[in-house]
Amino acid sequence: MKTIIEPFRIKSVEPIRFTTRDEREKILVEAGYNPFLIHADDVLIDLLTDSGTSAMSSKQWAGVMDGDESYAGSKSFYRFEAAVRKITGDKFIIPTHQGRAAEKILFSILGGEGKYIPNNTHFDTTRANIEFTGAEAVDLLNEIGKHPEQRADFKGNMDLDALENFIQEKGVDNIPVVMITITNNSGGGQPVSMQNIRETKEICDKYKIPLFLDACRFAENAYFIKKREEGYQDKSVLEICQEMFSYADGATMSAKKDALVNIGGFLSLNDEELAMKCRNLLIVTEGFPTYGGLAGRDLEAVAQGLEEVVDEHYLEYRIRSTEYLGEKMLNAGIPIIEPPGGHAIYIDAKRFIPQIPPNQYPGQSIVCELYLEGGIRSVEIGSVMFGKYHKATGELISPPMELVRMAIPRRVYTQSHIDYVAEVLIEVFKNKDKLKGYKITYEAPMLRHFTAKFEPIN
Ligand code: F0G
């Protein structure tokens, strides 16, 4: 087998800035040891997120130039609508400025006090948008998905027994929608099988509850189905996508992931009454229904990106380049969520530095060290992001896993960038006994990880 190469040539480059370790030490102190607060200019390799960080293709840039900026009925909207509909098959396509705007609109209508919204694992903005309405966001991930060291093909699957029990316990009337996140970002970028989507839909149908996909990384999920699920090897990724969406009544989408753009999102759905309500809210918060918070040029770029993302040479390269980094880490004995997911590698911080307890934020410690050692920016997904305080005792309640995510922007870094990342990681792993715990010195009441400040514990 020959090396799987980047299926593109590079036409435009963006220099990255090198810093010294001394400089990075000062930068980290100024940022309160929170990489979200570091200037991007001071980062060498930015693995903070795969969201909105894609390199656009020459055809997408051509679309930007060609964008129709008419307020109503722009041709770019109709191209966008057709591109989304080709994949989701839905009747109503509503553009939003990003994924969370779609969530905000949907849950403003479906959420509210006393409601429950199950998912395999809610992403943090989804959870926040649900909880903001007074509803409860519930994660019903299957058991194997909770064990980072165990390998399985579809660790993002919904726990179907738990879902059915949950519906019976809380009552159909209190569950306005069931969601499935593909791929399961917070659970390690792990895919959901077609069978699981189909069976979730069967349960939803039995209780007449709509099923929505959180579809940010739908193409990566489809590629895993093609590679791993029986009966899909000879289907095209586009056909697999169409089948996935055929089981859903709608979807929320952040186009900043698998539409290969820097901004954008949408709601896609079939229920006319719900679509009308969504459009009414859209006009208040986002804009007229044919642009929804985006410029015509953005809609063009999304439409083109949706065509490119289902290209199987692209997906082969994409999934392989993530796996390549994962393999290098496993060969060095670094504990990660196995197998590697689609868009990111997740370090298992509990096993990486067992000496640092969850209430001293082991993930944050690794994140800081990766920046110091190599100018690499990553993000903690553990007690900083999802930790809550016990109402009576004030004690930290930690989530089940302490992770560090290294998300790989699409079409941005080459194999030598990834080799460098692996070298830095291996160096940090060698010195793991010297890593320190952290304490929080400032935090906001919601989504605290974005703005929190930290100090190392000596
Ligand atoms: N759902 C999932 C599964 C996501 O990963 C994200 C964003 C969203 C919804 C919200 O989309 O950012 O366009 O508003 N995830 C980014 C990340 C931020 O870094 O994983 P958005």
XYZ file of C-alpha atoms and ligand atoms in Angstrom:
479
model
C 0.000 0.000 0.000
C 1.364 3.411 -0.968
C 1.315 6.502 1.270
C -2.087 8.174 1.347
C -1.296 11.685 0.184
C -3.018 15.044 0.567
C -5.422 15.050 -2.400
C -4.659 18.670 -3.294
C -1.853 21.027 -4.265
C -1.153 24.154 -2.245
C -1.837 27.409 -4.076
C -1.664 29.935 -1.262
C 0.307 29.771 1.985
C 0.048 31.479 5.356
C 3.267 31.780 7.391
C 3.221 30.566 10.994
C 5.154 32.383 13.705
C 7.863 30.737 15.786
C 8.358 31.741 19.428
C 10.956 30.752 22.028
C 10.159 28.820 25.170
C 10.895 31.943 27.262
C 8.381 33.911 25.224
C 5.785 31.172 25.578
C 6.228 31.090 29.341
C 5.352 34.800 29.538
C 2.491 34.446 27.064
C 0.971 31.621 29.092
C 1.113 33.614 32.337
C -0.543 36.597 30.618
C -3.275 34.299 29.287
C -4.010 32.994 32.790
C -2.859 29.551 31.631
C -5.910 29.378 29.379
C -5.080 28.739 25.699
C -8.397 30.306 24.641
C -6.864 33.601 25.802
C -3.602 33.280 23.841
C -3.292 35.402 20.682
C -3.424 33.033 17.711
C -0.283 34.725 16.351
C 1.620 33.243 19.269
C 0.583 29.685 18.351
C 2.700 27.572 16.002
C 0.318 24.658 15.340
C -3.268 25.361 16.294
C -5.233 22.259 17.219
C -7.754 24.123 19.373
C -10.555 23.215 17.016
C -11.468 21.847 13.611
C -14.328 24.343 13.537
C -14.143 27.199 11.057
C -10.455 26.474 10.512
C -10.650 24.617 7.194
C -8.647 25.706 4.175
C -11.094 26.541 1.415
C -10.547 25.272 -2.115
C -9.949 27.441 -5.162
C -13.525 26.678 -6.238
C -14.859 27.854 -2.877
C -12.901 31.101 -3.199
C -14.269 31.486 -6.705
C -17.741 31.042 -5.187
C -16.954 33.804 -2.700
C -16.326 36.161 -5.603
C -19.465 34.948 -7.322
C -21.722 35.346 -4.252
C -25.015 37.118 -4.881
C -25.595 39.630 -2.094
C -29.260 40.318 -2.788
C -31.211 40.707 0.443
C -34.000 38.379 -0.666
C -33.979 35.401 -3.021
C -30.272 35.516 -3.909
C -29.083 32.876 -6.357
C -26.479 31.829 -3.813
C -29.266 30.837 -1.431
C -30.842 28.579 -4.032
C -27.493 26.945 -4.755
C -26.975 26.461 -1.007
C -30.487 25.085 -0.528
C -30.014 22.581 -3.352
C -26.624 21.445 -2.009
C -27.998 20.857 1.492
C -31.146 19.180 0.173
C -29.103 16.806 -1.982
C -27.627 15.413 1.237
C -30.450 15.698 3.785
C -33.423 15.269 1.445
C -35.399 17.686 3.642
C -38.053 20.147 2.507
C -37.046 23.183 4.552
C -33.477 24.478 4.603
C -32.814 27.433 6.889
C -29.368 29.069 6.887
C -27.901 30.285 10.196
C -24.612 31.962 10.983
C -23.305 28.862 12.745
C -24.423 25.656 14.463
C -25.353 27.124 17.806
C -27.680 29.630 16.132
C -29.581 26.689 14.652
C -29.658 25.096 18.121
C -30.833 28.300 19.758
C -33.756 28.590 17.331
C -34.762 24.935 17.530
C -34.646 24.683 21.314
C -36.347 28.041 21.870
C -39.318 26.355 20.199
C -38.997 22.782 21.473
C -37.346 23.293 24.878
C -38.657 24.780 28.128
C -39.131 23.828 31.794
C -39.944 20.173 32.371
C -38.682 18.992 28.961
C -35.875 16.479 28.404
C -33.739 16.146 25.287
C -31.728 12.928 24.976
C -28.633 12.592 22.765
C -25.735 10.149 22.539
C -23.630 13.012 23.950
C -24.580 16.663 23.753
C -21.896 19.071 22.636
C -21.415 21.940 25.102
C -23.269 24.597 23.057
C -26.154 22.188 22.467
C -26.362 21.469 26.167
C -26.136 25.176 27.000
C -28.869 26.099 24.510
C -31.170 23.414 25.912
C -30.509 24.283 29.530
C -30.944 27.983 28.820
C -34.623 27.247 28.077
C -35.019 25.374 31.378
C -35.059 21.949 29.705
C -32.645 19.160 30.624
C -30.007 17.802 28.214
C -29.466 14.072 28.785
C -26.570 11.929 27.506
C -27.393 8.282 26.756
C -24.129 7.018 25.275
C -23.718 3.249 24.975
C -21.475 1.617 27.563
C -18.411 0.973 25.409
C -18.242 4.643 24.447
C -17.380 5.439 28.049
C -14.203 3.335 28.071
C -11.355 5.186 26.350
C -9.017 2.190 26.247
C -11.491 -0.231 24.648
C -11.711 -0.491 20.880
C -14.977 -0.784 19.000
C -16.157 0.335 15.583
C -19.039 2.552 16.681
C -18.325 3.997 20.093
C -20.643 6.936 19.415
C -23.785 4.781 19.418
C -26.853 5.670 21.436
C -27.754 3.265 24.246
C -31.093 2.093 22.822
C -32.349 0.370 25.999
C -31.521 3.440 28.032
C -33.357 5.609 25.495
C -36.515 3.523 25.601
C -36.478 3.328 29.409
C -35.913 7.054 29.580
C -38.882 7.798 27.313
C -41.118 5.554 29.427
C -39.866 7.073 32.681
C -40.197 10.729 31.703
C -43.212 10.406 29.412
C -43.527 11.035 25.698
C -45.044 14.482 26.225
C -41.920 15.702 27.984
C -39.526 14.664 25.232
C -39.998 16.997 22.249
C -37.064 15.619 20.236
C -34.313 12.991 20.381
C -30.906 13.878 18.958
C -27.890 11.936 17.697
C -24.558 13.681 17.289
C -22.533 12.398 14.320
C -19.688 11.952 14.946
C -19.838 12.115 18.721
C -17.524 15.056 19.350
C -17.529 15.110 23.159
C -17.106 11.328 23.244
C -13.920 11.290 21.183
C -15.086 11.942 17.607
C -16.436 8.398 17.516
C -18.914 7.399 14.797
C -22.491 6.178 15.084
C -23.501 3.161 12.986
C -26.286 3.202 10.427
C -27.955 0.420 12.367
C -27.953 2.537 15.520
C -29.418 5.545 13.705
C -32.091 3.297 12.165
C -32.954 1.664 15.483
C -33.063 4.990 17.286
C -35.530 6.125 14.642
C -37.640 3.000 15.211
C -37.896 3.821 18.915
C -38.705 7.457 18.109
C -41.413 6.350 15.684
C -42.924 4.023 18.258
C -43.398 6.973 20.622
C -43.974 9.562 17.857
C -40.968 11.689 18.851
C -38.984 13.389 16.081
C -35.327 12.490 15.610
C -32.809 15.215 14.769
C -29.157 14.782 13.855
C -26.474 17.117 15.138
C -24.791 16.696 11.785
C -21.568 18.743 12.041
C -19.300 15.853 11.005
C -21.766 13.822 8.942
C -19.337 13.033 6.098
C -16.671 11.702 8.451
C -19.360 9.570 10.116
C -20.483 8.269 6.708
C -16.915 7.347 5.777
C -16.541 5.286 8.964
C -19.800 3.493 8.081
C -18.415 2.720 4.629
C -15.208 1.307 6.114
C -16.634 -0.502 9.129
C -20.289 -1.446 8.737
C -21.350 -4.519 6.826
C -23.244 -3.849 3.631
C -21.872 -0.345 2.992
C -18.516 -1.020 1.308
C -19.940 -0.672 -2.184
C -22.116 2.342 -1.493
C -20.864 5.851 -2.186
C -20.363 8.187 0.760
C -23.093 10.409 -0.673
C -25.541 7.494 -0.695
C -24.582 6.660 2.886
C -25.142 10.289 3.922
C -28.528 10.280 2.230
C -29.509 7.114 4.068
C -28.378 8.529 7.432
C -30.458 11.661 6.944
C -33.430 9.657 5.653
C -33.970 8.357 9.203
C -34.025 11.848 10.689
C -36.838 14.375 10.768
C -34.312 17.167 10.720
C -30.796 18.293 11.541
C -28.817 21.114 13.074
C -25.515 21.741 11.352
C -22.379 23.711 11.937
C -21.039 24.191 8.417
C -17.730 25.155 10.061
C -16.871 21.459 10.171
C -17.926 19.209 7.301
C -18.975 21.992 4.924
C -15.312 23.084 4.854
C -16.013 26.768 5.493
C -14.987 29.375 8.030
C -18.511 30.394 9.032
C -22.013 29.061 8.501
C -24.656 26.615 9.604
C -28.217 25.540 8.983
C -31.370 23.880 10.125
C -32.798 21.264 7.802
C -36.232 19.817 8.495
C -39.452 18.393 7.104
C -42.174 19.593 9.467
C -43.788 22.637 7.872
C -45.252 24.086 11.063
C -41.947 23.777 12.907
C -40.104 25.265 9.921
C -42.467 28.283 9.963
C -41.783 28.839 13.651
C -38.039 28.523 13.080
C -38.146 31.048 10.232
C -40.078 33.503 12.360
C -37.399 33.350 15.033
C -34.686 33.449 12.395
C -35.963 36.800 11.158
C -35.700 38.224 14.677
C -32.200 36.973 15.438
C -30.377 36.031 12.217
C -31.953 37.694 9.199
C -34.213 37.096 6.232
C -34.776 33.365 5.505
C -32.718 33.394 2.303
C -29.516 34.505 4.042
C -30.003 33.789 7.756
C -27.024 35.617 9.203
C -24.679 34.856 6.319
C -23.499 36.758 3.257
C -24.320 35.378 -0.185
C -20.633 34.536 -0.612
C -20.743 32.376 2.530
C -23.694 30.434 1.143
C -21.730 29.789 -2.067
C -18.744 28.512 -0.100
C -20.961 26.159 1.945
C -22.643 24.806 -1.201
C -19.282 24.085 -2.823
C -17.838 22.653 0.417
C -20.717 20.194 0.746
C -19.849 18.836 -2.697
C -16.158 18.511 -1.862
C -16.553 16.902 1.552
C -18.177 13.729 0.220
C -15.241 13.144 -2.140
C -13.793 9.809 -1.066
C -10.158 10.707 -1.760
C -10.602 13.646 0.562
C -12.226 11.530 3.276
C -9.622 8.775 2.982
C -6.873 11.366 3.507
C -8.810 13.090 6.273
C -9.539 10.015 8.358
C -6.083 8.548 7.722
C -4.253 11.705 8.792
C -6.040 11.688 12.146
C -5.334 7.981 12.569
C -1.669 8.590 11.649
C -1.199 10.921 14.613
C -3.066 8.471 16.849
C -0.815 5.593 15.785
C 2.342 7.575 16.536
C 1.061 8.313 20.003
C 0.009 4.744 20.724
C 3.413 3.494 19.549
C 4.996 5.818 22.126
C 2.705 4.455 24.850
C 0.637 7.653 25.135
C -2.903 6.844 26.305
C -5.601 8.097 23.926
C -9.217 7.304 23.210
C -9.107 4.268 20.982
C -9.571 3.900 18.131
C -8.713 7.429 16.871
C -11.832 9.417 15.960
C -12.554 11.370 12.801
C -11.559 14.934 13.533
C -9.325 14.748 16.571
C -7.116 12.743 18.869
C -8.133 12.747 22.508
C -5.457 12.179 25.134
C -6.715 10.329 28.193
C -5.320 12.658 30.861
C -6.280 10.360 33.743
C -3.897 7.703 32.464
C -1.314 10.191 31.148
C -0.762 11.810 34.568
C -2.556 9.694 37.183
C -0.799 11.638 39.952
C -2.905 14.750 39.275
C -6.501 14.345 40.549
C -9.525 15.681 38.583
C -9.944 18.650 40.946
C -6.465 19.809 39.897
C -7.394 19.661 36.221
C -4.954 17.150 34.694
C -6.129 17.967 31.164
C -5.350 21.658 31.634
C -1.884 20.705 32.824
C -1.162 18.781 29.604
C -2.639 21.576 27.478
C -0.283 24.123 29.084
C 2.729 21.846 28.708
C 2.065 21.214 25.002
C 2.069 24.948 24.451
C 5.248 25.492 26.465
C 7.106 22.630 24.843
C 6.128 23.189 21.218
C 3.788 26.132 20.708
C 0.908 23.708 20.123
C -2.578 24.741 21.159
C -5.045 22.064 22.269
C -8.105 22.089 24.522
C -9.148 20.448 27.776
C -12.387 18.450 27.688
C -12.845 17.344 31.249
C -13.388 18.954 34.632
C -12.674 22.450 33.324
C -15.197 22.226 30.498
C -17.875 20.086 32.102
C -17.161 20.267 35.850
C -20.013 21.456 38.063
C -20.145 22.334 41.739
C -22.260 20.415 44.210
C -24.997 22.828 45.332
C -24.673 22.072 49.046
C -20.985 21.250 49.532
C -19.433 23.289 46.716
C -17.360 20.241 45.829
C -16.361 19.742 42.186
C -18.413 17.112 40.345
C -16.208 15.825 37.516
C -17.352 14.275 34.250
C -16.402 10.609 33.666
C -13.393 11.418 31.475
C -10.501 13.895 31.647
C -9.425 14.503 28.054
C -7.235 16.760 25.980
C -8.472 17.238 22.434
C -6.138 17.874 19.545
C -8.518 18.708 16.717
C -7.134 18.673 13.219
C -8.211 21.500 10.922
C -9.298 20.247 7.495
C -6.756 20.539 4.637
C -4.506 22.886 6.666
C -1.523 20.965 8.030
C 0.789 18.589 6.186
C 2.279 15.313 7.334
C 5.444 17.022 8.634
C 3.358 19.331 10.835
C 1.723 16.246 12.295
C 5.114 14.542 12.766
C 6.239 17.604 14.719
C 3.111 17.441 16.913
C 3.872 13.794 17.687
C 7.493 14.648 18.602
C 6.375 17.369 21.031
C 3.827 15.043 22.613
C 6.379 12.314 23.102
C 8.705 14.809 24.807
C 5.924 15.978 27.146
C 5.047 12.361 27.908
C 8.676 11.622 28.839
C 8.567 14.461 31.388
C 5.082 13.686 32.673
C 6.224 13.259 36.271
C 7.165 16.949 36.381
C 3.702 18.190 35.374
C 1.783 20.246 37.939
C -1.871 20.467 38.910
C -3.824 23.719 38.434
C -6.392 25.736 40.347
C -8.998 28.115 38.931
C -8.643 31.765 39.982
C -11.532 33.174 37.912
C -14.552 31.588 36.223
C -17.788 32.690 34.517
C -21.123 31.093 35.505
C -21.663 29.398 32.088
C -19.256 27.831 29.586
C -16.456 28.707 31.978
C -13.650 27.104 29.968
C -13.637 29.958 27.442
C -12.613 32.662 29.916
C -11.403 30.929 33.102
C -7.995 31.829 34.544
C -5.689 29.354 36.233
C -2.559 29.103 38.355
C -0.236 26.128 38.733
C -0.182 24.499 42.161
C 3.372 24.337 43.522
N -22.477 20.432 17.700
C -21.274 19.854 17.705
C -21.158 18.366 17.751
C -20.129 20.649 17.652
O -18.935 20.059 17.650
C -20.271 22.062 17.594
C -19.108 22.924 17.584
C -21.545 22.616 17.563
C -22.634 21.763 17.626
C -21.779 24.107 17.507
O -21.432 24.627 16.277
O -19.560 26.228 16.747
O -20.879 26.365 14.641
O -21.885 27.033 16.778
N -17.970 22.525 17.891
C -16.747 23.284 17.866
C -15.643 22.424 18.380
C -16.809 24.614 18.502
O -14.536 22.970 18.607
O -15.815 21.216 18.538
P -20.900 26.143 16.109
